[in-house]
XYZ file of C-alpha atoms in Angstrom:
316
model
C 0.054 0.086 -0.150
C 1.235 3.348 -0.945
C 1.922 5.759 1.883
C 0.945 9.314 1.460
C 3.724 12.069 1.090
C 4.880 13.649 4.346
C 2.322 16.495 5.281
C -0.453 15.072 3.024
C -4.140 15.403 4.460
C -6.309 12.530 5.044
C -9.250 15.188 5.350
C -12.580 14.112 3.794
C -15.847 16.142 3.405
C -18.681 13.822 4.266
C -22.100 14.644 2.861
C -25.415 13.910 4.490
C -28.845 14.118 2.857
C -32.032 13.463 4.835
C -34.440 11.092 3.241
C -37.107 10.655 5.897
C -37.205 12.475 9.202
C -39.977 12.050 11.938
C -39.773 12.467 15.587
C -38.649 8.827 16.479
C -37.448 7.959 12.937
C -34.805 9.000 10.525
C -33.259 7.652 7.203
C -30.441 9.474 5.716
C -27.603 8.852 3.355
C -23.903 9.322 4.560
C -21.533 9.736 1.521
C -17.958 10.634 0.754
C -16.476 8.800 3.910
C -15.376 5.423 4.969
C -16.899 2.626 7.133
C -14.718 3.643 10.098
C -16.467 7.054 10.176
C -19.943 5.337 9.670
C -19.535 2.869 12.341
C -17.932 5.305 14.781
C -21.419 7.618 14.078
C -23.482 4.534 14.737
C -21.868 3.482 17.856
C -21.613 6.960 19.443
C -25.624 7.152 18.733
C -26.196 3.800 20.589
C -23.886 4.189 23.487
C -22.543 7.667 23.924
C -25.403 10.083 23.503
C -26.667 11.259 27.233
C -30.052 11.010 28.228
C -31.926 10.780 31.690
C -32.835 7.710 33.255
C -34.257 6.854 36.815
C -30.934 5.527 38.409
C -31.846 5.445 42.234
C -35.159 4.084 43.719
C -36.275 4.018 47.538
C -39.061 2.103 48.312
C -41.317 3.330 50.889
C -43.950 0.905 50.860
C -44.573 -2.283 48.451
C -46.959 -5.030 48.838
C -47.441 -5.921 45.243
C -46.425 -9.320 43.895
C -43.240 -7.957 42.574
C -39.912 -7.504 44.811
C -38.320 -3.970 45.506
C -35.610 -4.998 43.049
C -37.807 -5.974 40.058
C -39.716 -2.553 40.199
C -36.483 -0.471 40.548
C -35.174 -2.225 37.377
C -38.479 -1.801 35.354
C -38.515 1.855 36.372
C -35.145 2.417 35.089
C -35.912 1.226 31.488
C -38.818 3.738 31.413
C -37.731 6.340 28.664
C -37.841 10.028 29.886
C -37.843 13.410 27.928
C -34.113 14.069 27.904
C -33.781 17.085 25.503
C -31.830 18.949 28.144
C -29.709 16.287 29.121
C -26.807 17.320 26.288
C -26.099 20.685 27.638
C -28.401 21.635 30.753
C -27.590 18.676 33.192
C -24.125 17.565 34.445
C -23.217 13.892 35.196
C -23.587 13.214 39.089
C -20.103 12.137 39.249
C -19.091 15.453 37.741
C -21.433 17.698 40.024
C -19.814 19.721 42.844
C -22.975 21.122 43.931
C -24.423 18.127 45.795
C -23.296 15.008 47.823
C -25.032 12.438 45.508
C -28.290 12.188 47.609
C -30.394 13.207 44.781
C -31.386 16.556 46.023
C -29.719 18.536 43.283
C -31.142 20.845 40.710
C -28.029 20.789 38.356
C -27.580 16.514 38.226
C -30.885 15.071 39.533
C -34.654 14.981 38.966
C -36.800 13.493 41.428
C -39.956 11.395 40.981
C -42.584 10.098 43.357
C -45.162 7.463 42.607
C -48.203 6.662 45.280
C -50.611 4.100 44.115
C -53.217 2.008 46.043
C -56.074 -0.389 44.838
C -59.078 -0.011 46.729
C -61.731 -1.818 44.427
C -62.010 -5.136 45.218
C -63.288 -6.274 41.740
C -60.946 -4.567 39.607
C -57.009 -4.904 39.130
C -55.311 -1.401 39.447
C -52.553 -0.860 36.577
C -49.651 1.373 37.694
C -48.063 2.789 34.695
C -45.352 5.386 33.824
C -48.313 7.785 33.770
C -48.539 7.461 37.481
C -44.862 9.024 37.987
C -44.817 12.577 39.157
C -41.845 14.498 38.104
C -40.283 17.647 40.398
C -39.275 19.001 36.791
C -42.020 19.410 33.951
C -39.085 19.044 31.368
C -38.307 15.520 32.276
C -41.076 12.990 32.405
C -42.086 9.626 30.941
C -42.369 9.752 27.375
C -45.928 8.720 27.371
C -46.891 11.888 29.585
C -44.983 13.952 27.179
C -47.443 12.601 24.284
C -50.612 13.752 26.042
C -52.417 13.513 22.616
C -51.892 9.921 22.331
C -54.317 7.213 23.710
C -51.536 5.241 25.481
C -52.146 4.425 29.086
C -48.364 4.374 29.606
C -45.790 1.701 30.044
C -47.000 -0.838 32.783
C -44.906 -0.945 35.962
C -47.055 -3.374 38.156
C -50.520 -4.608 38.782
C -52.175 -4.042 42.164
C -55.144 -5.956 43.644
C -57.417 -4.484 46.468
C -55.226 -3.593 49.443
C -52.119 -3.710 47.917
C -49.885 -0.449 47.810
C -46.952 0.842 45.967
C -45.138 4.078 47.343
C -41.860 5.087 46.514
C -39.232 8.031 45.611
C -36.992 7.752 42.341
C -34.028 9.879 41.311
C -33.383 10.204 37.660
C -29.691 11.112 36.474
C -27.831 11.757 33.367
C -25.801 9.188 31.742
C -24.739 7.047 28.629
C -25.784 3.724 27.049
C -21.967 2.756 27.749
C -22.684 2.402 31.453
C -26.011 0.846 31.085
C -28.572 0.203 28.493
C -31.329 2.392 30.091
C -29.369 5.430 29.101
C -29.072 4.568 25.490
C -31.692 6.992 23.378
C -31.556 4.448 20.471
C -33.918 1.635 19.760
C -32.001 0.532 16.743
C -29.218 2.206 14.529
C -28.097 0.446 11.442
C -26.323 1.341 8.172
C -25.854 -0.428 4.980
C -23.467 -0.040 2.124
C -25.316 1.664 -0.935
C -25.199 -1.233 -3.691
C -24.237 -0.517 -7.088
C -26.359 -2.865 -9.615
C -25.306 -3.299 -13.179
C -27.418 -5.265 -15.299
C -25.812 -6.544 -18.559
C -28.321 -5.733 -20.984
C -26.942 -7.456 -23.934
C -26.656 -10.772 -22.092
C -30.060 -10.232 -20.466
C -31.744 -10.129 -24.218
C -30.515 -13.525 -24.900
C -32.850 -14.694 -22.037
C -36.675 -15.812 -22.848
C -39.347 -13.897 -20.655
C -39.711 -17.152 -18.443
C -35.918 -17.092 -17.928
C -36.245 -13.527 -17.034
C -38.844 -14.191 -14.642
C -37.280 -17.225 -13.182
C -34.298 -14.767 -12.629
C -35.980 -12.176 -11.107
C -37.846 -14.471 -8.543
C -34.764 -15.817 -7.513
C -34.006 -12.402 -5.446
C -35.418 -13.191 -1.813
C -36.139 -9.702 -1.893
C -38.076 -7.237 -4.505
C -34.940 -5.676 -6.118
C -35.733 -6.631 -9.696
C -38.931 -6.277 -11.850
C -39.901 -6.713 -15.508
C -41.481 -3.869 -17.333
C -44.689 -5.121 -18.434
C -44.120 -2.959 -21.965
C -40.714 -3.442 -22.727
C -40.203 -6.981 -20.993
C -36.863 -5.581 -19.825
C -35.568 -6.173 -16.345
C -35.285 -3.228 -14.334
C -33.906 -2.422 -10.988
C -36.692 -1.151 -8.627
C -35.322 -1.165 -5.255
C -31.567 -1.435 -5.087
C -31.451 -0.943 -1.368
C -33.533 -4.091 -0.813
C -30.716 -6.237 -1.702
C -29.256 -7.820 0.988
C -25.914 -9.077 -0.412
C -27.011 -12.653 -0.561
C -25.697 -13.523 -4.215
C -28.867 -15.374 -5.087
C -29.302 -13.628 -8.473
C -25.615 -14.293 -9.113
C -25.885 -17.738 -8.272
C -28.931 -18.147 -10.394
C -27.310 -16.574 -13.520
C -24.623 -19.073 -13.198
C -26.561 -21.874 -12.940
C -28.505 -20.516 -16.125
C -25.083 -20.464 -17.933
C -25.013 -16.740 -18.008
C -22.324 -15.549 -15.562
C -21.900 -12.077 -15.564
C -25.413 -11.237 -16.240
C -25.481 -8.682 -13.360
C -22.857 -7.074 -11.396
C -23.311 -5.855 -7.842
C -20.942 -3.883 -5.686
C -21.162 -2.094 -2.480
C -20.155 1.715 -2.665
C -17.439 1.878 -0.035
C -17.989 5.322 0.520
C -21.840 5.726 0.631
C -24.115 4.223 3.393
C -27.668 4.570 4.146
C -28.648 4.998 7.898
C -31.827 3.996 9.426
C -32.525 5.322 13.249
C -34.986 4.734 15.508
C -35.266 6.249 19.049
C -36.936 5.530 22.172
C -38.713 8.594 22.527
C -36.078 10.117 25.126
C -34.836 12.554 22.405
C -36.102 13.032 18.637
C -34.229 11.323 15.930
C -32.859 14.821 14.736
C -31.572 15.460 18.269
C -29.761 11.915 18.211
C -28.113 12.617 15.148
C -26.838 15.994 16.013
C -25.804 15.299 19.438
C -23.670 12.003 18.274
C -22.004 14.401 15.793
C -21.322 16.680 18.504
C -19.901 13.969 20.779
C -17.801 12.601 17.982
C -16.486 15.985 17.230
C -15.497 16.553 20.973
C -13.867 13.140 20.725
C -11.812 14.242 17.746
C -11.014 17.410 19.398
C -9.530 15.735 22.312
C -7.199 13.548 19.968
C -6.116 16.942 18.104
C -5.316 18.490 21.492
C -3.219 15.473 22.275
C -1.289 15.495 19.057
C -0.604 19.323 19.742
C 0.803 18.306 23.067
C 3.260 15.684 21.201
C 1.482 12.874 22.528
C 1.090 11.227 18.868
C 4.518 12.216 17.426
C 5.849 8.683 17.630
C 2.750 7.146 15.957
C 2.733 10.113 13.293
C 6.707 9.240 12.728
C 5.724 5.566 12.261
C 3.180 6.296 9.634
C 5.198 8.625 7.677
C 8.508 6.808 7.725
C 6.948 3.265 7.499
């Protein structure tokens, strides 16, 4: 592999194009970069964008069928609105304004829950809607979506005479520490496929052979034009790199009928959030976190910490 000349720049200028954007879903293209940057962005979105989640639970009374630990775990996994987590809140480990007891306006939000079943003929469902926050900006996502008909995430069911009272403290954290702080339900990316059909070779096939070849793909990538009877690519991104159409072409004695390559500098991302923050906030906050990490590396380079590595790359 040829090494760049001394002083040569590795700098690239990635481009992003949004295809679809909703509150909890986004699909976008990332171009003019490589897989290392795409995967770094994916990992940051999953594990390093901060949110708020319940981290401490003090049970005052629990006569339900679930243990205290079970309920505390369920409370921790309830997504809370976290738009302010990125800039307005401190990590509790970095907060110098409190002693960690949860009574701090800078790093903690307090929740209270009090429920008691009094109807002997009906089970009481205690949900996230029953949590009361001391900060209206931070609440369960079900409460924030008041227009919806959701009854909230179920915490526990109570029969007549059973009671649950507790105090909970929510703190800022990241998914790398615990999955409850991850704002991402799923983040995936795929190489954008480049599909080229050999039209001359395709014309040597009969209509039945074309239909058989099209149907060999497990997903709807190809179709036959009803007017021209030519095979067309209808959805290249439905291709799953399974090579089934390539194997089919070889079995038909037509190798080279189609050529499929992954564009190594073009990726299609699909992002779904838990509702703690919007998909747009997740993407932008991830870019901010990634930039901070790169700035930290640059500062180390300025201090000379990376000089030996640089000499190795340049000198071989």
